[in-house]
Amino acid sequence: MLVAATSNFSNIMRLTVPLTLLNFFRAGARSQLLFKDGRALEQLAQVDTVVFDKTGTLTDDHPYVGTIYACAGFTEQQVLSYAAAAEYHMTHPIAKAILHAARQEGIVLSRIDDADYQMGLGIKVRTKDRTIAVGSRRYMRHEYIALEPDLEQTEGVVQEQGHSFVYVALDGVLCGAVELCPTIRPEAQGVVSALRKRGVSVLVVSGDGEGPVRELAAKLGVDSFVAEALPETKGKVVGELQAMGKTVCFVGDGINDSIALKNAAVSIAIHNASHLALDTAQIVLLDKDLSHLLTALDLADRLRKHQRW
């Protein structure tokens, strides 16, 4: 029976191709790579452009709170407590950093009655009949909250240093801002360098302001960057690159990355990413080490050579 099954070429292909992919999946698992789609591994060998999200992907998923700025008679502790209350149920890196700082200060958070999250912009919550809004300058303007000229000037200086700036408002009045300082992943620069040596173009797309993104791009030596990108913008960037004939791999971790992950030829999520990102991605880096992306590319090259043989 076995002789009959293996004497026919079509039977051989039906048996060996799945077994080959299974062996490569096992090799990936030993290197902390979860392949959810065999086609992704095959297509990875064709990738000529890698697009990275910034926060939580190229930077550590735990930035830290730097300076807290207060205005309009509010205190720094009040600014931090309002920001933490708004971010209490959120899981993105900025929220984690703010909540960690609040816990260190012993701040007791109020119960949230309802929340309205605008992807890529900010969040507005109600607590004890008060409304708290936390987010970018664009979000404050979207909510018709007047900004302090001095704070806007400070934001420019902070962004030039590669840091992010999150505004905080209470009942429609700006009460201050929180500075977030990123920590670049120790392996990020080596991964970008290795990709470029392979002839792969590297881009960064981020919802952060231009200053922090430009600073990160310069430090890592990427080819180009797009800042202040909404989720739709990230997806559009990937789509436009592929319309130009590029084969794009997108690497991200957040809800804001889901459209780009879906649009990319190959999609990779970082472990501990949002559930939506993990569900959308075809490949997951199980231990958050970006260098495993290079391992995945090596496996894809080996698979392509095997298939040619």
CSV table of N, CA and C in Angstrom, one decimal, residues 111-245:
chain,number,residue,atom,x,y,z
A,111,ARG,N,-13.7,55.2,39.4
A,111,ARG,CA,-14.4,54.2,38.5
A,111,ARG,C,-14.9,55.0,37.3
A,112,ILE,N,-14.7,54.3,36.2
A,112,ILE,CA,-15.1,54.9,34.9
A,112,ILE,C,-16.5,54.5,34.5
A,113,ASP,N,-17.4,55.4,34.2
A,113,ASP,CA,-18.8,55.1,33.9
A,113,ASP,C,-18.9,54.7,32.4
A,114,ASP,N,-18.3,55.4,31.5
A,114,ASP,CA,-18.3,55.1,30.1
A,114,ASP,C,-17.0,55.7,29.4
A,115,ALA,N,-16.7,55.1,28.3
A,115,ALA,CA,-15.5,55.6,27.6
A,115,ALA,C,-15.7,55.6,26.1
A,116,ASP,N,-15.0,56.6,25.4
A,116,ASP,CA,-15.1,56.7,24.0
A,116,ASP,C,-13.7,56.8,23.4
A,117,TYR,N,-13.2,55.7,22.8
A,117,TYR,CA,-11.8,55.6,22.3
A,117,TYR,C,-11.8,55.9,20.8
A,118,GLN,N,-11.0,56.9,20.5
A,118,GLN,CA,-10.8,57.2,19.1
A,118,GLN,C,-9.4,56.7,18.6
A,119,MET,N,-9.4,55.7,17.8
A,119,MET,CA,-8.1,55.0,17.5
A,119,MET,C,-7.2,56.0,16.8
A,120,GLY,N,-5.9,56.0,17.4
A,120,GLY,CA,-4.9,56.9,16.8
A,120,GLY,C,-5.0,58.3,17.3
A,121,LEU,N,-6.0,58.6,18.1
A,121,LEU,CA,-6.1,60.0,18.6
A,121,LEU,C,-6.1,60.2,20.1
A,122,GLY,N,-7.1,59.5,20.8
A,122,GLY,CA,-7.1,59.6,22.2
A,122,GLY,C,-8.4,59.0,22.8
A,123,ILE,N,-8.6,59.3,24.0
A,123,ILE,CA,-9.8,58.6,24.7
A,123,ILE,C,-10.5,59.7,25.6
A,124,LYS,N,-11.8,59.5,25.7
A,124,LYS,CA,-12.6,60.4,26.5
A,124,LYS,C,-13.4,59.5,27.4
A,125,VAL,N,-13.4,59.8,28.8
A,125,VAL,CA,-14.2,59.0,29.7
A,125,VAL,C,-15.0,59.9,30.6
A,126,ARG,N,-16.0,59.3,31.2
A,126,ARG,CA,-16.8,60.0,32.3
A,126,ARG,C,-16.6,59.3,33.6
A,127,THR,N,-16.3,60.0,34.6
A,127,THR,CA,-16.2,59.5,36.0
A,127,THR,C,-16.6,60.5,37.0
A,128,LYS,N,-17.6,60.1,37.8
A,128,LYS,CA,-18.1,61.0,38.9
A,128,LYS,C,-18.6,62.3,38.3
A,129,ASP,N,-19.4,62.2,37.2
A,129,ASP,CA,-19.9,63.4,36.5
A,129,ASP,C,-18.9,64.3,35.9
A,130,ARG,N,-17.7,63.9,35.8
A,130,ARG,CA,-16.6,64.7,35.2
A,130,ARG,C,-16.2,64.0,33.9
A,131,THR,N,-15.8,64.8,32.9
A,131,THR,CA,-15.3,64.2,31.6
A,131,THR,C,-13.8,64.5,31.5
A,132,ILE,N,-13.1,63.4,31.3
A,132,ILE,CA,-11.6,63.5,31.1
A,132,ILE,C,-11.3,63.1,29.7
A,133,ALA,N,-10.5,63.9,29.0
A,133,ALA,CA,-10.0,63.6,27.7
A,133,ALA,C,-8.5,63.6,27.7
A,134,VAL,N,-7.9,62.5,27.1
A,134,VAL,CA,-6.5,62.3,27.1
A,134,VAL,C,-6.1,61.9,25.6
A,135,GLY,N,-5.1,62.6,25.1
A,135,GLY,CA,-4.7,62.3,23.7
A,135,GLY,C,-3.7,63.3,23.1
A,136,SER,N,-3.7,63.2,21.8
A,136,SER,CA,-2.7,64.1,21.1
A,136,SER,C,-3.3,65.5,20.9
A,137,ARG,N,-2.4,66.3,20.4
A,137,ARG,CA,-2.9,67.7,20.1
A,137,ARG,C,-4.0,67.7,19.1
A,138,ARG,N,-4.0,66.8,18.1
A,138,ARG,CA,-5.0,66.7,17.2
A,138,ARG,C,-6.3,66.3,17.8
A,139,TYR,N,-6.2,65.4,18.8
A,139,TYR,CA,-7.5,65.0,19.5
A,139,TYR,C,-8.0,66.1,20.3
A,140,MET,N,-7.2,66.9,21.0
A,140,MET,CA,-7.7,68.1,21.7
A,140,MET,C,-8.5,69.0,20.8
A,141,ARG,N,-7.9,69.3,19.6
A,141,ARG,CA,-8.6,70.1,18.7
A,141,ARG,C,-9.9,69.5,18.2
A,142,HIS,N,-9.9,68.2,18.0
A,142,HIS,CA,-11.1,67.5,17.7
A,142,HIS,C,-12.2,67.6,18.7
A,143,GLU,N,-11.8,67.7,20.0
A,143,GLU,CA,-12.7,67.9,21.1
A,143,GLU,C,-13.0,69.4,21.4
A,144,TYR,N,-12.4,70.3,20.6
A,144,TYR,CA,-12.6,71.7,20.8
A,144,TYR,C,-12.1,72.2,22.1
A,145,ILE,N,-10.9,71.6,22.5
A,145,ILE,CA,-10.3,72.0,23.8
A,145,ILE,C,-9.1,73.0,23.4
A,146,ALA,N,-9.1,74.2,24.0
A,146,ALA,CA,-8.1,75.2,23.7
A,146,ALA,C,-6.8,74.7,24.3
A,147,LEU,N,-5.7,74.9,23.5
A,147,LEU,CA,-4.4,74.5,24.0
A,147,LEU,C,-3.6,75.8,24.5
A,148,GLU,N,-2.7,75.5,25.5
A,148,GLU,CA,-1.9,76.6,26.0
A,148,GLU,C,-0.7,76.8,25.1
A,149,PRO,N,-0.4,78.0,24.6
A,149,PRO,CA,0.7,78.2,23.7
A,149,PRO,C,2.1,77.7,24.3
A,150,ASP,N,2.2,77.9,25.6
A,150,ASP,CA,3.5,77.5,26.2
A,150,ASP,C,3.6,76.0,26.2
A,151,LEU,N,2.5,75.3,26.4
A,151,LEU,CA,2.6,73.8,26.3
A,151,LEU,C,2.9,73.3,24.9
A,152,GLU,N,2.3,74.0,23.9
A,152,GLU,CA,2.5,73.6,22.5
A,152,GLU,C,4.0,73.8,22.2
A,153,GLN,N,4.6,74.9,22.7
A,153,GLN,CA,6.0,75.2,22.5
A,153,GLN,C,6.8,74.1,23.2
A,154,THR,N,6.4,73.7,24.4
A,154,THR,CA,7.1,72.6,25.1
A,154,THR,C,7.1,71.3,24.4
A,155,GLU,N,5.9,71.1,23.8
A,155,GLU,CA,5.7,69.8,23.0
A,155,GLU,C,6.7,69.8,21.9
A,156,GLY,N,7.0,70.9,21.2
A,156,GLY,CA,7.9,70.9,20.1
A,156,GLY,C,9.3,70.6,20.6
A,157,VAL,N,9.7,71.1,21.8
A,157,VAL,CA,11.0,70.8,22.3
A,157,VAL,C,11.1,69.3,22.7
A,158,VAL,N,10.1,68.8,23.3
A,158,VAL,CA,10.1,67.4,23.8
A,158,VAL,C,10.2,66.5,22.6
A,159,GLN,N,9.4,66.8,21.5
A,159,GLN,CA,9.4,66.0,20.3
A,159,GLN,C,10.8,66.0,19.6
A,160,GLU,N,11.5,67.1,19.7
A,160,GLU,CA,12.8,67.1,19.1
A,160,GLU,C,13.8,66.2,19.8
A,161,GLN,N,13.5,65.9,21.1
A,161,GLN,CA,14.3,65.0,21.8
A,161,GLN,C,13.9,63.5,21.6
A,162,GLY,N,12.8,63.3,20.8
A,162,GLY,CA,12.4,62.0,20.5
A,162,GLY,C,11.3,61.4,21.5
A,163,HIS,N,10.7,62.3,22.3
A,163,HIS,CA,9.7,61.9,23.2
A,163,HIS,C,8.3,62.3,22.7
A,164,SER,N,7.3,61.6,23.4
A,164,SER,CA,5.9,61.9,23.0
A,164,SER,C,5.3,62.8,24.0
A,165,PHE,N,4.2,63.3,23.7
A,165,PHE,CA,3.5,64.3,24.5
A,165,PHE,C,2.0,64.0,24.5
A,166,VAL,N,1.4,63.7,25.7
A,166,VAL,CA,0.0,63.4,25.8
A,166,VAL,C,-0.7,64.5,26.6
A,167,TYR,N,-1.7,65.1,25.9
A,167,TYR,CA,-2.4,66.2,26.6
A,167,TYR,C,-3.6,65.6,27.5
A,168,VAL,N,-3.9,66.3,28.6
A,168,VAL,CA,-4.9,65.9,29.5
A,168,VAL,C,-5.9,67.1,29.7
A,169,ALA,N,-7.2,66.8,29.6
A,169,ALA,CA,-8.2,67.8,29.8
A,169,ALA,C,-9.3,67.3,30.7
A,170,LEU,N,-9.9,68.2,31.5
A,170,LEU,CA,-11.0,67.9,32.4
A,170,LEU,C,-12.1,68.9,32.1
A,171,ASP,N,-13.3,68.3,31.8
A,171,ASP,CA,-14.5,69.0,31.5
A,171,ASP,C,-14.2,70.1,30.4
A,172,GLY,N,-13.5,69.8,29.4
A,172,GLY,CA,-13.2,70.7,28.3
A,172,GLY,C,-12.2,71.7,28.5
A,173,VAL,N,-11.5,71.6,29.7
A,173,VAL,CA,-10.4,72.6,30.0
A,173,VAL,C,-9.1,71.8,30.1
A,174,LEU,N,-8.1,72.3,29.3
A,174,LEU,CA,-6.8,71.7,29.4
A,174,LEU,C,-6.2,71.9,30.8
A,175,CYS,N,-5.7,70.7,31.3
A,175,CYS,CA,-5.1,70.9,32.7
A,175,CYS,C,-3.6,70.5,32.7
A,176,GLY,N,-3.1,70.0,31.5
A,176,GLY,CA,-1.7,69.7,31.5
A,176,GLY,C,-1.3,68.7,30.4
A,177,ALA,N,-0.1,68.1,30.6
A,177,ALA,CA,0.3,67.1,29.6
A,177,ALA,C,1.3,66.2,30.3
A,178,VAL,N,1.5,65.0,29.7
A,178,VAL,CA,2.4,64.0,30.2
A,178,VAL,C,3.4,63.7,29.1
A,179,GLU,N,4.7,63.8,29.5
A,179,GLU,CA,5.8,63.4,28.6
A,179,GLU,C,6.1,61.9,28.7
A,180,LEU,N,6.2,61.2,27.6
A,180,LEU,CA,6.5,59.8,27.5
A,180,LEU,C,7.8,59.6,26.8
A,181,CYS,N,8.7,58.9,27.5
A,181,CYS,CA,10.1,58.7,27.0
A,181,CYS,C,10.2,57.3,26.5
A,182,PRO,N,10.6,57.1,25.2
A,182,PRO,CA,10.7,55.7,24.7
A,182,PRO,C,12.0,55.1,25.1
A,183,THR,N,12.0,53.8,25.1
A,183,THR,CA,13.2,53.0,25.2
A,183,THR,C,13.3,52.1,24.0
A,184,ILE,N,14.3,52.4,23.1
A,184,ILE,CA,14.5,51.6,21.9
A,184,ILE,C,14.9,50.2,22.3
A,185,ARG,N,14.3,49.2,21.6
A,185,ARG,CA,14.6,47.8,21.9
A,185,ARG,C,16.1,47.6,21.6
A,186,PRO,N,16.8,46.9,22.4
A,186,PRO,CA,18.3,46.8,22.2
A,186,PRO,C,18.7,46.1,20.9
A,187,GLU,N,17.8,45.2,20.4
A,187,GLU,CA,18.1,44.5,19.2
A,187,GLU,C,17.6,45.2,17.9
A,188,ALA,N,16.9,46.4,18.1
A,188,ALA,CA,16.3,47.0,16.9
A,188,ALA,C,17.3,47.5,15.9
A,189,GLN,N,18.3,48.2,16.3
A,189,GLN,CA,19.3,48.7,15.4
A,189,GLN,C,20.0,47.6,14.6
A,190,GLY,N,20.3,46.5,15.2
A,190,GLY,CA,20.9,45.4,14.5
A,190,GLY,C,20.0,44.7,13.5
A,191,VAL,N,18.7,44.6,13.9
A,191,VAL,CA,17.7,44.1,13.0
A,191,VAL,C,17.6,44.9,11.7
A,192,VAL,N,17.5,46.2,11.9
A,192,VAL,CA,17.4,47.2,10.8
A,192,VAL,C,18.6,47.1,9.9
A,193,SER,N,19.8,47.1,10.5
A,193,SER,CA,21.0,47.0,9.7
A,193,SER,C,21.1,45.7,8.9
A,194,ALA,N,20.7,44.6,9.6
A,194,ALA,CA,20.7,43.3,8.9
A,194,ALA,C,19.7,43.2,7.7
A,195,LEU,N,18.5,43.8,7.9
A,195,LEU,CA,17.5,43.9,6.8
A,195,LEU,C,18.1,44.7,5.6
A,196,ARG,N,18.7,45.8,5.9
A,196,ARG,CA,19.2,46.6,4.8
A,196,ARG,C,20.4,45.9,4.1
A,197,LYS,N,21.2,45.1,4.8
A,197,LYS,CA,22.2,44.4,4.2
A,197,LYS,C,21.6,43.3,3.2
A,198,ARG,N,20.4,42.8,3.5
A,198,ARG,CA,19.7,41.9,2.7
A,198,ARG,C,19.1,42.6,1.4
A,199,GLY,N,19.2,43.9,1.4
A,199,GLY,CA,18.6,44.6,0.3
A,199,GLY,C,17.1,44.9,0.6
A,200,VAL,N,16.7,44.8,1.8
A,200,VAL,CA,15.3,45.1,2.1
A,200,VAL,C,15.2,46.5,2.6
A,201,SER,N,14.2,47.3,2.1
A,201,SER,CA,13.9,48.6,2.5
A,201,SER,C,13.2,48.6,3.8
A,202,VAL,N,13.5,49.6,4.7
A,202,VAL,CA,12.9,49.6,6.0
A,202,VAL,C,12.2,50.9,6.3
A,203,LEU,N,10.9,50.9,6.6
A,203,LEU,CA,10.2,52.1,6.9
A,203,LEU,C,9.6,52.1,8.3
A,204,VAL,N,9.4,53.2,8.9
A,204,VAL,CA,8.6,53.3,10.2
A,204,VAL,C,7.4,54.1,10.0
A,205,VAL,N,6.2,53.6,10.4
A,205,VAL,CA,5.0,54.3,10.4
A,205,VAL,C,4.4,54.4,11.8
A,206,SER,N,4.1,55.6,12.2
A,206,SER,CA,3.7,55.8,13.6
A,206,SER,C,2.7,56.9,13.7
A,207,GLY,N,1.8,56.7,14.8
A,207,GLY,CA,0.9,57.8,15.1
A,207,GLY,C,1.5,58.9,15.9
A,208,ASP,N,2.7,58.7,16.3
A,208,ASP,CA,3.4,59.8,17.1
A,208,ASP,C,3.7,61.0,16.3
A,209,GLY,N,4.0,62.1,16.9
A,209,GLY,CA,4.4,63.3,16.2
A,209,GLY,C,5.7,63.1,15.4
A,210,GLU,N,6.0,64.1,14.5
A,210,GLU,CA,7.1,63.9,13.6
A,210,GLU,C,8.4,63.9,14.4
A,211,GLY,N,8.6,64.7,15.5
A,211,GLY,CA,9.8,64.7,16.2
A,211,GLY,C,10.3,63.4,16.7
A,212,PRO,N,9.5,62.7,17.5
A,212,PRO,CA,9.9,61.4,18.0
A,212,PRO,C,10.2,60.4,16.9
A,213,VAL,N,9.4,60.4,15.9
A,213,VAL,CA,9.5,59.4,14.8
A,213,VAL,C,10.8,59.7,14.0
A,214,ARG,N,11.1,61.0,13.7
A,214,ARG,CA,12.3,61.3,13.0
A,214,ARG,C,13.5,61.0,13.8
A,215,GLU,N,13.5,61.2,15.1
A,215,GLU,CA,14.6,60.9,16.0
A,215,GLU,C,14.9,59.4,16.0
A,216,LEU,N,13.8,58.6,16.1
A,216,LEU,CA,14.0,57.2,16.1
A,216,LEU,C,14.5,56.7,14.7
A,217,ALA,N,14.0,57.2,13.6
A,217,ALA,CA,14.4,56.8,12.3
A,217,ALA,C,15.9,57.1,12.1
A,218,ALA,N,16.3,58.3,12.6
A,218,ALA,CA,17.8,58.6,12.5
A,218,ALA,C,18.6,57.7,13.3
A,219,LYS,N,18.2,57.4,14.5
A,219,LYS,CA,19.0,56.5,15.3
A,219,LYS,C,19.1,55.1,14.7
A,220,LEU,N,18.1,54.6,14.1
A,220,LEU,CA,18.1,53.2,13.6
A,220,LEU,C,18.6,53.1,12.2
A,221,GLY,N,18.6,54.3,11.5
A,221,GLY,CA,19.1,54.3,10.1
A,221,GLY,C,18.1,53.7,9.1
A,222,VAL,N,16.8,53.9,9.3
A,222,VAL,CA,15.8,53.4,8.4
A,222,VAL,C,15.7,54.3,7.2
A,223,ASP,N,15.1,53.8,6.1
A,223,ASP,CA,15.1,54.5,4.8
A,223,ASP,C,14.1,55.7,4.8
A,224,SER,N,13.0,55.5,5.5
A,224,SER,CA,12.0,56.7,5.5
A,224,SER,C,11.0,56.4,6.7
A,225,PHE,N,10.2,57.4,6.9
A,225,PHE,CA,9.2,57.3,8.0
A,225,PHE,C,8.0,58.1,7.7
A,226,VAL,N,6.9,57.7,8.3
A,226,VAL,CA,5.6,58.5,8.2
A,226,VAL,C,5.2,58.7,9.6
A,227,ALA,N,4.9,60.0,10.0
A,227,ALA,CA,4.5,60.3,11.4
A,227,ALA,C,3.1,60.7,11.4
A,228,GLU,N,2.5,60.8,12.6
A,228,GLU,CA,1.1,61.3,12.8
A,228,GLU,C,0.1,60.5,11.9
A,229,ALA,N,0.4,59.2,11.8
A,229,ALA,CA,-0.4,58.3,10.9
A,229,ALA,C,-1.6,57.7,11.7
A,230,LEU,N,-2.8,57.9,11.2
A,230,LEU,CA,-3.9,57.2,11.8
A,230,LEU,C,-3.9,55.8,11.3
A,231,PRO,N,-4.8,54.9,11.9
A,231,PRO,CA,-4.8,53.5,11.4
A,231,PRO,C,-5.0,53.4,9.9
A,232,GLU,N,-5.9,54.2,9.4
A,232,GLU,CA,-6.2,54.2,8.0
A,232,GLU,C,-5.0,54.6,7.1
A,233,THR,N,-4.2,55.5,7.7
A,233,THR,CA,-3.0,56.0,7.0
A,233,THR,C,-2.0,54.8,6.9
A,234,LYS,N,-1.8,54.1,8.0
A,234,LYS,CA,-0.9,53.0,8.0
A,234,LYS,C,-1.2,52.0,7.0
A,235,GLY,N,-2.5,51.6,6.9
A,235,GLY,CA,-3.0,50.7,5.9
A,235,GLY,C,-2.8,51.2,4.5
A,236,LYS,N,-3.0,52.5,4.3
A,236,LYS,CA,-2.8,53.1,3.0
A,236,LYS,C,-1.4,53.1,2.6
A,237,VAL,N,-0.4,53.4,3.5
A,237,VAL,CA,1.0,53.3,3.2
A,237,VAL,C,1.4,51.9,2.7
A,238,VAL,N,0.9,50.9,3.4
A,238,VAL,CA,1.2,49.5,2.9
A,238,VAL,C,0.6,49.3,1.6
A,239,GLY,N,-0.7,49.7,1.4
A,239,GLY,CA,-1.3,49.5,0.1
A,239,GLY,C,-0.6,50.2,-1.1
A,240,GLU,N,-0.2,51.4,-0.8
A,240,GLU,CA,0.5,52.1,-1.9
A,240,GLU,C,1.9,51.5,-2.3
A,241,LEU,N,2.6,51.0,-1.3
A,241,LEU,CA,3.9,50.3,-1.5
A,241,LEU,C,3.6,49.1,-2.4
A,242,GLN,N,2.6,48.3,-2.1
A,242,GLN,CA,2.3,47.1,-2.8
A,242,GLN,C,1.8,47.4,-4.2
A,243,ALA,N,1.1,48.5,-4.4
A,243,ALA,CA,0.6,49.0,-5.7
A,243,ALA,C,1.8,49.3,-6.6
A,244,MET,N,3.0,49.7,-5.9
A,244,MET,CA,4.2,50.0,-6.7
A,244,MET,C,5.0,48.8,-7.0
A,245,GLY,N,4.4,47.6,-6.6
A,245,GLY,CA,5.1,46.4,-6.9
A,245,GLY,C,6.0,45.8,-5.8
